[in-house]
Short mmCIF file of C-alpha atoms and ligand atoms in Angstrom, two decimals:
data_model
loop_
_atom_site.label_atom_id
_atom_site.label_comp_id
_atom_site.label_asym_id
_atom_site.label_seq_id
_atom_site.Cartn_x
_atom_site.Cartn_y
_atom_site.Cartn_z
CA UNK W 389 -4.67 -9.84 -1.60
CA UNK W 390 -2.39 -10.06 1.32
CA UNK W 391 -2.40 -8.75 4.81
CA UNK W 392 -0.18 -8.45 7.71
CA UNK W 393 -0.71 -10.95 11.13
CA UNK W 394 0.87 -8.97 13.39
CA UNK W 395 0.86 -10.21 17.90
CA UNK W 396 2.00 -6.95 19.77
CA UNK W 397 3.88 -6.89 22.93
CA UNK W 398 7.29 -7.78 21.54
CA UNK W 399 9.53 -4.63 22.41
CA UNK W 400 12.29 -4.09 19.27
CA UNK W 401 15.51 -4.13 19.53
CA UNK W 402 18.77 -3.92 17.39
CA UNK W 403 19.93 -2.36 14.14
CA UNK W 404 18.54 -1.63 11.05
CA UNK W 405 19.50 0.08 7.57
CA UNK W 406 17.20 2.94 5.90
CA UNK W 407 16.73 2.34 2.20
CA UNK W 408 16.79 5.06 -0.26
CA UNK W 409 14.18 7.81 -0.13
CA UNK W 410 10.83 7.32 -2.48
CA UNK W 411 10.39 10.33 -3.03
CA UNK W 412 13.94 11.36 -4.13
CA UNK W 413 13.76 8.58 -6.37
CA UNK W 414 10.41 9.42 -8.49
CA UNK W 415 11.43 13.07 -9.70
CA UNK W 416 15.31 11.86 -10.21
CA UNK W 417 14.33 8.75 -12.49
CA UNK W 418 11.52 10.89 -14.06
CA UNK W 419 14.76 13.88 -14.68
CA UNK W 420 16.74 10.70 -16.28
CA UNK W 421 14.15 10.91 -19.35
CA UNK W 422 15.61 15.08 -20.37
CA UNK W 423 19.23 13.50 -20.44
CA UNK W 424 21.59 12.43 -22.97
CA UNK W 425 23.64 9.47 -22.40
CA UNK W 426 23.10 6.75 -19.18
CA UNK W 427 21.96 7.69 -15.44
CA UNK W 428 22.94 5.47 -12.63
CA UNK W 429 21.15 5.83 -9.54
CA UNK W 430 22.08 4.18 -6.48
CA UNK W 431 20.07 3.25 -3.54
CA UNK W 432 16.68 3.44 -5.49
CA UNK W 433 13.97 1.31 -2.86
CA UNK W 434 12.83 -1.50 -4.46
CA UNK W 435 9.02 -0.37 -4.10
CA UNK W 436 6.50 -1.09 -5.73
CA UNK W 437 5.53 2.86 -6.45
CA UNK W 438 9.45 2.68 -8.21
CA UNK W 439 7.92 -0.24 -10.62
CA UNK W 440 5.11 1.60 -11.21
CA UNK W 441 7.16 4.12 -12.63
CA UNK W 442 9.79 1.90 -14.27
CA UNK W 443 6.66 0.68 -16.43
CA UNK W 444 5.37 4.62 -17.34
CA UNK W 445 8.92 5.09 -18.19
CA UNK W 446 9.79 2.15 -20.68
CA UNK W 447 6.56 3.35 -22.52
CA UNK W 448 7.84 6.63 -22.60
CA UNK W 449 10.89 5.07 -24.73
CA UNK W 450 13.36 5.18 -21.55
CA UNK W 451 15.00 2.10 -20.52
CA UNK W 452 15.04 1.43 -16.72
CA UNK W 453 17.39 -1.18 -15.85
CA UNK W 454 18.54 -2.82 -12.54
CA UNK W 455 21.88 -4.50 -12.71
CA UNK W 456 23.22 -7.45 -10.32
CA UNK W 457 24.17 -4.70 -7.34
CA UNK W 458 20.89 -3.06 -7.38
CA UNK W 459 21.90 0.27 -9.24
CA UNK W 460 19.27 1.36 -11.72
CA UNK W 461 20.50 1.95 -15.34
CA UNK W 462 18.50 4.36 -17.35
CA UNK W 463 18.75 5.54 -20.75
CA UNK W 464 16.68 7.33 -23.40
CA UNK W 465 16.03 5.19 -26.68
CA UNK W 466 12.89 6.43 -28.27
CA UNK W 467 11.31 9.96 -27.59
CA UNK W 468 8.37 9.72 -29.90
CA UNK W 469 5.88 9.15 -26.80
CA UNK W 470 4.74 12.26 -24.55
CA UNK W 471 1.95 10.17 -23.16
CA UNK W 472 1.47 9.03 -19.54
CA UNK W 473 -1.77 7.44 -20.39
CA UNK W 474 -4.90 6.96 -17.16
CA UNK W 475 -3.69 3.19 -16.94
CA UNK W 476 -0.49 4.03 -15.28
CA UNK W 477 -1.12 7.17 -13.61
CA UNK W 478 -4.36 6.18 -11.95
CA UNK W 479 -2.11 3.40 -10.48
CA UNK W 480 0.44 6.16 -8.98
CA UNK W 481 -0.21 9.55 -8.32
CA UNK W 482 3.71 10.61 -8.62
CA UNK W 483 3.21 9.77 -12.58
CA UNK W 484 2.67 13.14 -13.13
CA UNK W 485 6.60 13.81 -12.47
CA UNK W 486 6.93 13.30 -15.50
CA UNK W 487 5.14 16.17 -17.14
CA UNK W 488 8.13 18.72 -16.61
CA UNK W 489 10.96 16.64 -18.26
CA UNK W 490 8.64 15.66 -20.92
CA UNK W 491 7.63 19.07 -21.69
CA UNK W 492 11.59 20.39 -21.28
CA UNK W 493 12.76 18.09 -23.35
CA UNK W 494 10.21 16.88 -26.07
CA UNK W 495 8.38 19.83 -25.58
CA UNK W 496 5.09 17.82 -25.15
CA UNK W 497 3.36 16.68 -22.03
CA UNK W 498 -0.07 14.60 -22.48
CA UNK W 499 -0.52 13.24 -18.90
CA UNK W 500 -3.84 11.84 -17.40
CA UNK W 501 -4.85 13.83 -14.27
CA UNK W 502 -4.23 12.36 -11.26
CA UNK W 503 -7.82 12.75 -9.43
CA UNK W 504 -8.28 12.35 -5.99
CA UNK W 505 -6.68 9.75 -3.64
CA UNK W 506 -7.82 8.23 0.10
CA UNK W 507 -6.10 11.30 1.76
CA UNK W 508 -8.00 14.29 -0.71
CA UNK W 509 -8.49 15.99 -3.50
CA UNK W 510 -5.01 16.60 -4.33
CA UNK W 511 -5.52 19.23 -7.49
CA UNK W 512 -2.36 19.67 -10.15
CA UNK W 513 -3.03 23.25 -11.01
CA UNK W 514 0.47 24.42 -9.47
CA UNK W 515 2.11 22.11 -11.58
CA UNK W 516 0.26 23.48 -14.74
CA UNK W 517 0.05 26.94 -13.77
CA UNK W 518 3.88 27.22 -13.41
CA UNK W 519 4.80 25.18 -16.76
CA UNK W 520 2.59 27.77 -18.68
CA UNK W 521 4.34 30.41 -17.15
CA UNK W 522 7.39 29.17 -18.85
CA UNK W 523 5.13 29.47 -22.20
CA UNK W 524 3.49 26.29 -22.58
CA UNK W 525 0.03 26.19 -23.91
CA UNK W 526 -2.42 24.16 -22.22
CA UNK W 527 -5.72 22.46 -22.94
CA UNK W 528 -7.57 19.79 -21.30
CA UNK W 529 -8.46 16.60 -23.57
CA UNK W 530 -10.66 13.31 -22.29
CA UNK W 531 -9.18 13.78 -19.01
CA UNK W 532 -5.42 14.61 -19.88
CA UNK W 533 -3.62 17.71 -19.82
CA UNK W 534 -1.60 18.28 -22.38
CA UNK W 535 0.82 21.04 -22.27
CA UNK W 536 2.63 22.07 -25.41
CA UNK W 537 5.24 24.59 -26.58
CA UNK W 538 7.70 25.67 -29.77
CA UNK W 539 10.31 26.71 -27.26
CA UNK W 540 10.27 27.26 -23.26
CA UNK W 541 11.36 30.82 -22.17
CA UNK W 542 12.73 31.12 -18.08
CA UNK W 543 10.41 33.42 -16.15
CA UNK W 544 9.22 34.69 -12.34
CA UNK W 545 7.01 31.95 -11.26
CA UNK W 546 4.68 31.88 -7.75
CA UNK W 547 4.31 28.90 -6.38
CA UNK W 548 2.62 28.83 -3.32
CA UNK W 549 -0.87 27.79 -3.04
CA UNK W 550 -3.72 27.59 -0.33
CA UNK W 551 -1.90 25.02 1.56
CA UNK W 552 1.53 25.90 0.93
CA UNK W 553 4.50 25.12 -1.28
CA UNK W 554 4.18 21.70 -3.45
CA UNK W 555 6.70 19.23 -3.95
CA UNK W 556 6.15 17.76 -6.88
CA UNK W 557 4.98 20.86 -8.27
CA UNK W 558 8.68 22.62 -7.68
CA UNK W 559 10.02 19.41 -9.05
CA UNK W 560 8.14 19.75 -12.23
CA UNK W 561 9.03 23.11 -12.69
CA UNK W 562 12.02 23.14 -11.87
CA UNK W 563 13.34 20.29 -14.16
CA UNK W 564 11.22 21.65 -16.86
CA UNK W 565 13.05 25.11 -16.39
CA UNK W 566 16.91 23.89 -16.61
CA UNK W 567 15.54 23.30 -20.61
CA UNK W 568 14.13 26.65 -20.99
CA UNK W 569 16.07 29.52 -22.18
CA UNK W 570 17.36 32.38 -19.82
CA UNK W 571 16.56 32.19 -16.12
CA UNK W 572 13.65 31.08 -14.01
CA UNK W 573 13.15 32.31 -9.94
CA UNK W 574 10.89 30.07 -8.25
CA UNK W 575 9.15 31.57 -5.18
CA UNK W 576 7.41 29.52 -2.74
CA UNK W 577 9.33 26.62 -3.71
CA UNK W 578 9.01 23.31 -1.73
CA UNK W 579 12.20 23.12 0.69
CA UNK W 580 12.18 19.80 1.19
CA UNK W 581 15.20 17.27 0.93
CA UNK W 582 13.93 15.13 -1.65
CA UNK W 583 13.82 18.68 -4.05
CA UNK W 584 17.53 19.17 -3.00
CA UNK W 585 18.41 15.79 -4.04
CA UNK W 586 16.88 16.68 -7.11
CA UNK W 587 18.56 19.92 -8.28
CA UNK W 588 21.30 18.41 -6.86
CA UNK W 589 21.12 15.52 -9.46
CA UNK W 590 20.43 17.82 -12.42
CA UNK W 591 23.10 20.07 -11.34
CA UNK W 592 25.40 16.57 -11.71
CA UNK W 593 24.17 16.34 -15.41
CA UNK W 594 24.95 19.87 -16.15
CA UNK W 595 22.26 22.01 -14.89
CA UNK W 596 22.43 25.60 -13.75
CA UNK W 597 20.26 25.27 -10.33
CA UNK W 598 21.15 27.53 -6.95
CA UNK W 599 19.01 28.27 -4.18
CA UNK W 600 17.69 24.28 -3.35
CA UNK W 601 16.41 23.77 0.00
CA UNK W 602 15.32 27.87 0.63
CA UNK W 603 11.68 29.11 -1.05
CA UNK W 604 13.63 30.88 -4.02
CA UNK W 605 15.17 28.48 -6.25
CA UNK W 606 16.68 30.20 -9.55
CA UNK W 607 17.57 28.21 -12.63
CA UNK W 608 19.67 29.23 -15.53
CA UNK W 609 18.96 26.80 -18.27
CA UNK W 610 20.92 25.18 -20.17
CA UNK W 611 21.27 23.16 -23.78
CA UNK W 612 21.46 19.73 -23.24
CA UNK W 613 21.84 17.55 -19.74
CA UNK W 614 24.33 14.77 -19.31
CA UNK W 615 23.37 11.19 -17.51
CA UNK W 616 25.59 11.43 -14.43
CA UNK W 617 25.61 8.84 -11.41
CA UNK W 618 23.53 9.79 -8.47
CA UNK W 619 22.91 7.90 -4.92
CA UNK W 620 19.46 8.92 -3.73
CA UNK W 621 19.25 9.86 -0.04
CA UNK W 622 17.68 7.95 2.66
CA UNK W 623 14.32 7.83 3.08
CA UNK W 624 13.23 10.21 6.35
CA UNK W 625 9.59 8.81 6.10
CA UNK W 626 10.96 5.41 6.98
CA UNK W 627 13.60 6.23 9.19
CA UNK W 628 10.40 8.49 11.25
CA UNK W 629 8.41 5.37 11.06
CA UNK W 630 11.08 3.11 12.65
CA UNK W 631 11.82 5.90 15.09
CA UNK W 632 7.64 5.35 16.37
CA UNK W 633 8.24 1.92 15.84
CA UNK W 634 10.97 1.63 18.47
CA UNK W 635 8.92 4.15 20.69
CA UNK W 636 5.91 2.46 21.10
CA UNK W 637 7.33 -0.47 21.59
CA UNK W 638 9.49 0.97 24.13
CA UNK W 639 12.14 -0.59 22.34
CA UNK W 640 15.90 0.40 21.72
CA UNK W 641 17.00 0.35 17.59
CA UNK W 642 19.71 1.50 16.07
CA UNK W 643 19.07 3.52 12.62
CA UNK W 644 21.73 3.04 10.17
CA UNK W 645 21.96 5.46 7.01
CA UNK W 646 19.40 7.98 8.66
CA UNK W 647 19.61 11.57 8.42
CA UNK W 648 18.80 13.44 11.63
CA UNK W 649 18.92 16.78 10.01
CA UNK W 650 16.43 15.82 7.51
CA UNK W 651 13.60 15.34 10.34
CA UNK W 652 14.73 17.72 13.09
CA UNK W 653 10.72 18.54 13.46
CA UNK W 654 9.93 14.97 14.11
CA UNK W 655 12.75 14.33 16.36
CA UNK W 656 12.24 17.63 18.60
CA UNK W 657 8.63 16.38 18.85
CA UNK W 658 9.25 12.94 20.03
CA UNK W 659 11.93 14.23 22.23
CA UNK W 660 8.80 16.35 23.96
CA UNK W 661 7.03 12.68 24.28
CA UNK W 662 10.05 11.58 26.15
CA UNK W 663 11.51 9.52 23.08
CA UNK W 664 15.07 9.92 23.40
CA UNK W 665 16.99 9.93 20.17
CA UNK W 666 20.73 10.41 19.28
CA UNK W 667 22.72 11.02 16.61
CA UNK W 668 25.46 8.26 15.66
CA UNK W 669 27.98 8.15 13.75
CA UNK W 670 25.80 6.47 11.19
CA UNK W 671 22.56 7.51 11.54
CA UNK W 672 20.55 7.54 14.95
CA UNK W 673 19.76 5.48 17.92
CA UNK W 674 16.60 5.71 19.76
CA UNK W 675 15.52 4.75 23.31
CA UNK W 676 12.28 5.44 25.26
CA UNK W 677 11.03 6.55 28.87
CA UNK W 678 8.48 4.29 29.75
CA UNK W 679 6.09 7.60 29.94
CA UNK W 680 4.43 8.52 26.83
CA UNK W 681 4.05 12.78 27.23
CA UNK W 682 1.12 14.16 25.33
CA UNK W 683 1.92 16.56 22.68
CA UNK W 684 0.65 19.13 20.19
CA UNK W 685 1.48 18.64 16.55
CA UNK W 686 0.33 20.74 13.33
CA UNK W 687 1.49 19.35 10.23
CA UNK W 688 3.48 21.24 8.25
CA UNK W 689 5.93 21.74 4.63
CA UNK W 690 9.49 20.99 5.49
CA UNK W 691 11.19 22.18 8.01
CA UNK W 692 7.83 21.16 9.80
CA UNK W 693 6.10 18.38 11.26
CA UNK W 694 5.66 16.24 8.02
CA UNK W 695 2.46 14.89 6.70
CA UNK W 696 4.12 11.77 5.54
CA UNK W 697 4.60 10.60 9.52
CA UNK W 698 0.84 12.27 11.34
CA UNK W 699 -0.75 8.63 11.05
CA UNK W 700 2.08 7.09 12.57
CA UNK W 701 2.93 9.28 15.42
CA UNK W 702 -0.97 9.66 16.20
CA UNK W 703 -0.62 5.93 17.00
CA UNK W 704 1.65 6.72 19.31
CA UNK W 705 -0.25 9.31 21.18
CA UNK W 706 -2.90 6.96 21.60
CA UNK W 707 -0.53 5.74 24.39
CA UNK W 708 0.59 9.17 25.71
CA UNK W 709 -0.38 9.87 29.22
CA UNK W 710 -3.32 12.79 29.06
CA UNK W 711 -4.75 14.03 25.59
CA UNK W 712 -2.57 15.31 22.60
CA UNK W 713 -3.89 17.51 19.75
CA UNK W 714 -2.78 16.89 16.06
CA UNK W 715 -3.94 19.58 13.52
CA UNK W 716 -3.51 18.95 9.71
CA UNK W 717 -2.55 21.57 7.65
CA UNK W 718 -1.24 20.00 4.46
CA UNK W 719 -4.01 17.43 3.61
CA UNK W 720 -6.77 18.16 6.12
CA UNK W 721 -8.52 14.84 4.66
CA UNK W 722 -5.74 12.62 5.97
CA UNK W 723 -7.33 10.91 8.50
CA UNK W 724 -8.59 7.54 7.37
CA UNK W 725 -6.43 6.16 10.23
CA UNK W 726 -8.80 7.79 12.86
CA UNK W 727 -11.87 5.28 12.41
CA UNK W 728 -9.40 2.38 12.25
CA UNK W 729 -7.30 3.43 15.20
CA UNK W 730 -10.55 3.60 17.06
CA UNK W 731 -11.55 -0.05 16.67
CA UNK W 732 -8.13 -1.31 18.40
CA UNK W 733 -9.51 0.53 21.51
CA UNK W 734 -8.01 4.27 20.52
CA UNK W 735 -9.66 7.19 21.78
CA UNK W 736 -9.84 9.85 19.11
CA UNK W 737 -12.33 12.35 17.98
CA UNK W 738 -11.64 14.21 14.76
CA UNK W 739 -13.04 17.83 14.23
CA UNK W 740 -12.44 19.62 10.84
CA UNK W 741 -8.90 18.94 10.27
CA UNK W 742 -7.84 18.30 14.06
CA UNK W 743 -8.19 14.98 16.03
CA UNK W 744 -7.56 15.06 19.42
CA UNK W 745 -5.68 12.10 21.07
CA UNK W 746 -7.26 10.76 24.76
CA UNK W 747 -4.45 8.44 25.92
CA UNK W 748 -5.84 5.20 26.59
CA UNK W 749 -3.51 2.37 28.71
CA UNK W 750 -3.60 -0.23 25.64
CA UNK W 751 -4.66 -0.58 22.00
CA UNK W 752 -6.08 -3.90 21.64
CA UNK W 753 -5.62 -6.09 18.23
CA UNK W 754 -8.58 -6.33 15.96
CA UNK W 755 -8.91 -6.83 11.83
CA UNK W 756 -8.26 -3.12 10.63
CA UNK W 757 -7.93 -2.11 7.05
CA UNK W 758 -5.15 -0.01 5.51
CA UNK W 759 -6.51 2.83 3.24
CA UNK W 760 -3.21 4.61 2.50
CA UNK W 761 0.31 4.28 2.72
CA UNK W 762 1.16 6.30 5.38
CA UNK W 763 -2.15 4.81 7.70
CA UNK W 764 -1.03 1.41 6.95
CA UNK W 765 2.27 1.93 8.55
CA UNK W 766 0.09 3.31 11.42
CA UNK W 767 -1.93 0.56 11.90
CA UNK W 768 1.01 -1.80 11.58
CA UNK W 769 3.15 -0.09 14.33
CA UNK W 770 0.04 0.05 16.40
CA UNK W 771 -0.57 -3.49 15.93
CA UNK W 772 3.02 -3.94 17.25
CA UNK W 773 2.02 -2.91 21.01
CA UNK W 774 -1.58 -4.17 20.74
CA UNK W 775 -3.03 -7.22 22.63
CA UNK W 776 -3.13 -9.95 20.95
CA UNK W 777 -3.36 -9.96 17.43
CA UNK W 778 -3.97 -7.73 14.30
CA UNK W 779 -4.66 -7.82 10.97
CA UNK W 780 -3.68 -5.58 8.72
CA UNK W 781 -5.77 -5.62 5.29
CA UNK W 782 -4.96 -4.47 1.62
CA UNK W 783 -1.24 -4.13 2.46
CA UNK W 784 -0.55 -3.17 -0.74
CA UNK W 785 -0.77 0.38 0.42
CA UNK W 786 2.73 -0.52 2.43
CA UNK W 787 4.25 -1.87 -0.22
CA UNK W 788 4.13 0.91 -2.21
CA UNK W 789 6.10 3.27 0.21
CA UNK W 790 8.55 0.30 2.55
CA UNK W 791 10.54 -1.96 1.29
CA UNK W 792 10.23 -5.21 3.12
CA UNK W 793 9.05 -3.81 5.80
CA UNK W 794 8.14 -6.70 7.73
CA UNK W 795 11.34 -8.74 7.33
CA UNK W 796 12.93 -5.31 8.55
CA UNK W 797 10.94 -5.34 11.84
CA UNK W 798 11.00 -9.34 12.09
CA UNK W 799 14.39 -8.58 12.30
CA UNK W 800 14.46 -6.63 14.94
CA UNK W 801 11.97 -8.80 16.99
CA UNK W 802 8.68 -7.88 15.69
CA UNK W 803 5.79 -11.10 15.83
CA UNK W 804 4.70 -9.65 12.16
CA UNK W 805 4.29 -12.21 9.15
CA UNK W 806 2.66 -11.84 5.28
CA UNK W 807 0.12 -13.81 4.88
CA UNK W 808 -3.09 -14.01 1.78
CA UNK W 809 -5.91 -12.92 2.77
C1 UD1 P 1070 4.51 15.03 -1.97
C2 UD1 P 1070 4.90 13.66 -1.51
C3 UD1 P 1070 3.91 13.14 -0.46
C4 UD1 P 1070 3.75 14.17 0.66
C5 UD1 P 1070 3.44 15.55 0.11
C6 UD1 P 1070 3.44 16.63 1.17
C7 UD1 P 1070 5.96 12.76 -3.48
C8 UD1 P 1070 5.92 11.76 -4.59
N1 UD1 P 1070 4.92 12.76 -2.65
O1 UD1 P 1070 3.24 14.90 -2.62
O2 UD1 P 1070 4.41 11.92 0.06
O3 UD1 P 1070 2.69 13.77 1.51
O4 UD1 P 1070 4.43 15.91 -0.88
O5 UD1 P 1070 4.67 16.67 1.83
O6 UD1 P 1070 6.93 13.47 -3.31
N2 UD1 P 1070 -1.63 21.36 -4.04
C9 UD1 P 1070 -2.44 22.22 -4.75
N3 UD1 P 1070 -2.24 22.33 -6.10
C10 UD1 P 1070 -1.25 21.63 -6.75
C11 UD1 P 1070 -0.42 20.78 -6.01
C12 UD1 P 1070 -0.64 20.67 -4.65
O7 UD1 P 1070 -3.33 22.87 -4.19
O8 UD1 P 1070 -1.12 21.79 -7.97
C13 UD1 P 1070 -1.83 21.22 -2.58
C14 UD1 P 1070 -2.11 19.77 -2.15
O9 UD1 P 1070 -3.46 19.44 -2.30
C15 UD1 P 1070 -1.65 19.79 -0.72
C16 UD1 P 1070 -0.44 20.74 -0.74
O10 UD1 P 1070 -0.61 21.52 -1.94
O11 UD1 P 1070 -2.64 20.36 0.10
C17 UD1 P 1070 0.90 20.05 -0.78
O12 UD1 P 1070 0.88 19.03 -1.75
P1 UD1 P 1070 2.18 18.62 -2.57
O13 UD1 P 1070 3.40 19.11 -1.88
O14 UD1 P 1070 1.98 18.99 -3.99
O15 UD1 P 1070 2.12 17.05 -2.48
P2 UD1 P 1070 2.72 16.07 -3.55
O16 UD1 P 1070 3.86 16.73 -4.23
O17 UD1 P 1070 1.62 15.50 -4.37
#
């Protein structure tokens, strides 16, 4: 296994270039399997969740191909499989993307369930009760739900559950619905950008999709869908990372291919912590006062505070000047961060699904172990302004969700290197 050496203290400085979003890229390569013809995506991360799902993919007779300028080729050869077997989507909970274009186009789904993960319980019963409400029939067999159906019919689907909308759960859904016949009105759909990028994909290929990006999405489906050429957009969740990144380090970076509008929560909250970010012409730049203000965040589904970015802002706090409250509303479990945060010197208490945040002068480094992709990036940016040094364990969390991330802050002056462990 490897693990990240990281000696804080080095403030960053200089420019860097967000890759393409993760979570744009699952659904859309997952959508590539309902169309006729070749996709080309551009700006796909090269991640290691994206291989996952390159694998699930090629045994699900779809050919995922990168050629010499990074664009992904994919085409449909064989659609005898419906079966994302436990193998694979144990490995990667996004797997199960691929249960509404299998079931909309092959009209079969046999996909493992997910289970749990480090951040919760994370249930799929959105996901199925919305596919049988566009009349598939559904039964549970050694651990995989398999969805079936002669013919999908469009129909009024809720999709709101106790925490909210879900992403993948509009995703599936929706992709599933541009194959049914008539028209389907989501309510409660997920609003988030990566969804948008989606129907915006499948409305490239021929789909009938209005209403992305609001809670009622309607879809008017449609016979067959086209491979079309796509360029994902860039990943917020990284861009908000780097933003932190340059904060805590009270450094000065330059974000190139970020979208501001895509994490206007984030931005007005580190604004309040006296982060000062602005918009450039290609992305944004960020800057910091030396004084850390202490904030309240609650977690929320887009336009909110995101989920994705709570571990690595809390690391931040733990510098803030007086104590800062962070309440988690979309996966109340999330906080595997808390313990590990505490070890570098942190001074957080966690009560149900709130921690709150005493600001302590300095972290100091210590051996910490990642537990999920989004702590890992917590622990790494707080090993950044740490004493001394840190290591970072079972980094294969990171590399899951950022591409290269530590040539990226190397780059801009980081002390961060790979080594085994
Ligand atoms: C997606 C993102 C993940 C992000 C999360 C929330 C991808 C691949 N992953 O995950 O990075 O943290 O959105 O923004 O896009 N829920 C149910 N029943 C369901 C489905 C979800 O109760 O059938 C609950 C979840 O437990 C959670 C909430 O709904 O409390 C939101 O989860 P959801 O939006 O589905 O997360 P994902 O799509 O899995």
């Amino acid at each position: 296994m490897q693990a990240f050496e990281i000696v804080g203290g080095n403030r960053l400085r200089g420019s860097l270039t967000i890759g393409g979003s993760k979570n744009a890229a699952l659904p859309i390569m997952a959508a590539c399997l309902m169309c006729e013809g070749e996709s080309v995506l551009h700006n796909v991360p090269d991640l290691a969740d994206v291989r996952q799902l390159m694998v699930l993919l090629g045994r699900l007779g779809v050919v995922c191909e990168r050629d010499d300028s990074g664009a992904m080729h994919i085409r449909v050869e064989d659609e005898m499989n419906t079966h994302a077997e436990y193998e694979l989507v144990s490995k990667m909970r996004a797997s199960v993307c691929v249960m509404g274009p299998l079931l909309g186009k092959r009209r079969c789904a046999q996909v493992s369930m997910p289970g749990g993960c480090a951040i919760g319980d994370r249930p799929i019963d959105l996901h199925v009760r919305g596919l049988e409400a566009l009349g598939a029939e559904s039964e549970l067999a050694y651990g995989d739900v398999v969805l079936k159906t002669k013919k999908l019919k469009g129909s009024e689907i809720f999709l709101g559950g106790p925490f909210g909308s879900s992403v993948t759960a509009t995703a599936n859904v929706m992709m599933a619905a541009t194959m049914a016949e008539g028209r389907t009105i989501i309510a409660s759909a997920a609003c988030e950008p990566e969804v948008v990028d989606l129907a915006n994909f499948l409305n490239a290929c021929g789909a009938q999709i209005k209403g992305q990006g609001t809670p009622q999405i309607t879809i008017d489906g449609v016979k067959s869908l086209q491979g079309t050429e796509h360029t994902i957009i860039p990943d917020r969740i990284e861009a908000g990372t780097f933003l932190v990144a340059s904060a805590i380090t009270n450094g000065d970076l330059k974000l190139e291919n970020a979208r501001l509008d895509h994490l206007l929560a984030a931005v007005e909250q580190l604004r309040q912590v006296g982060v000062i970010i602005e918009r450039t012409e290609k992305g944004m730049e960020v800057s910091s006062s030396r004084r850390l203000e202490p904030v309240k965040i609650t977690t929320q589904p887009f336009p909110g505070f995101p989920t994705d970015l709570q571990a690595q802002t809390m690391a931040l706090l733990c510098l803030a000047d007086g104590n800062s409250v962070i309440t988690e509303k979309i996966f109340p479990d999330r906080f595997l961060h808390v313990a590990e945060l505490n070890r570098m010197g942190a001074r957080l208490r966690k009560e149900g699904p709130t921690v709150i945040i005493e600001g302590v002068k300095r972290l100091i480094g210590a051996p910490v172990m990642a537990s999920d992709l989004r702590a890992s990036a917590a622990l790494v940016l707080a090993g950044l302004i740490a004493k001394g040094k840190t290591r970072v364990h079972r980094i294969y969390h990171i590399d899951r969700g950022y591409e290269r991330i530590e040539e990226k802050l190397q780059s801009v002056g980081a002390n961060i290197k790979r080594v085994n462990d």
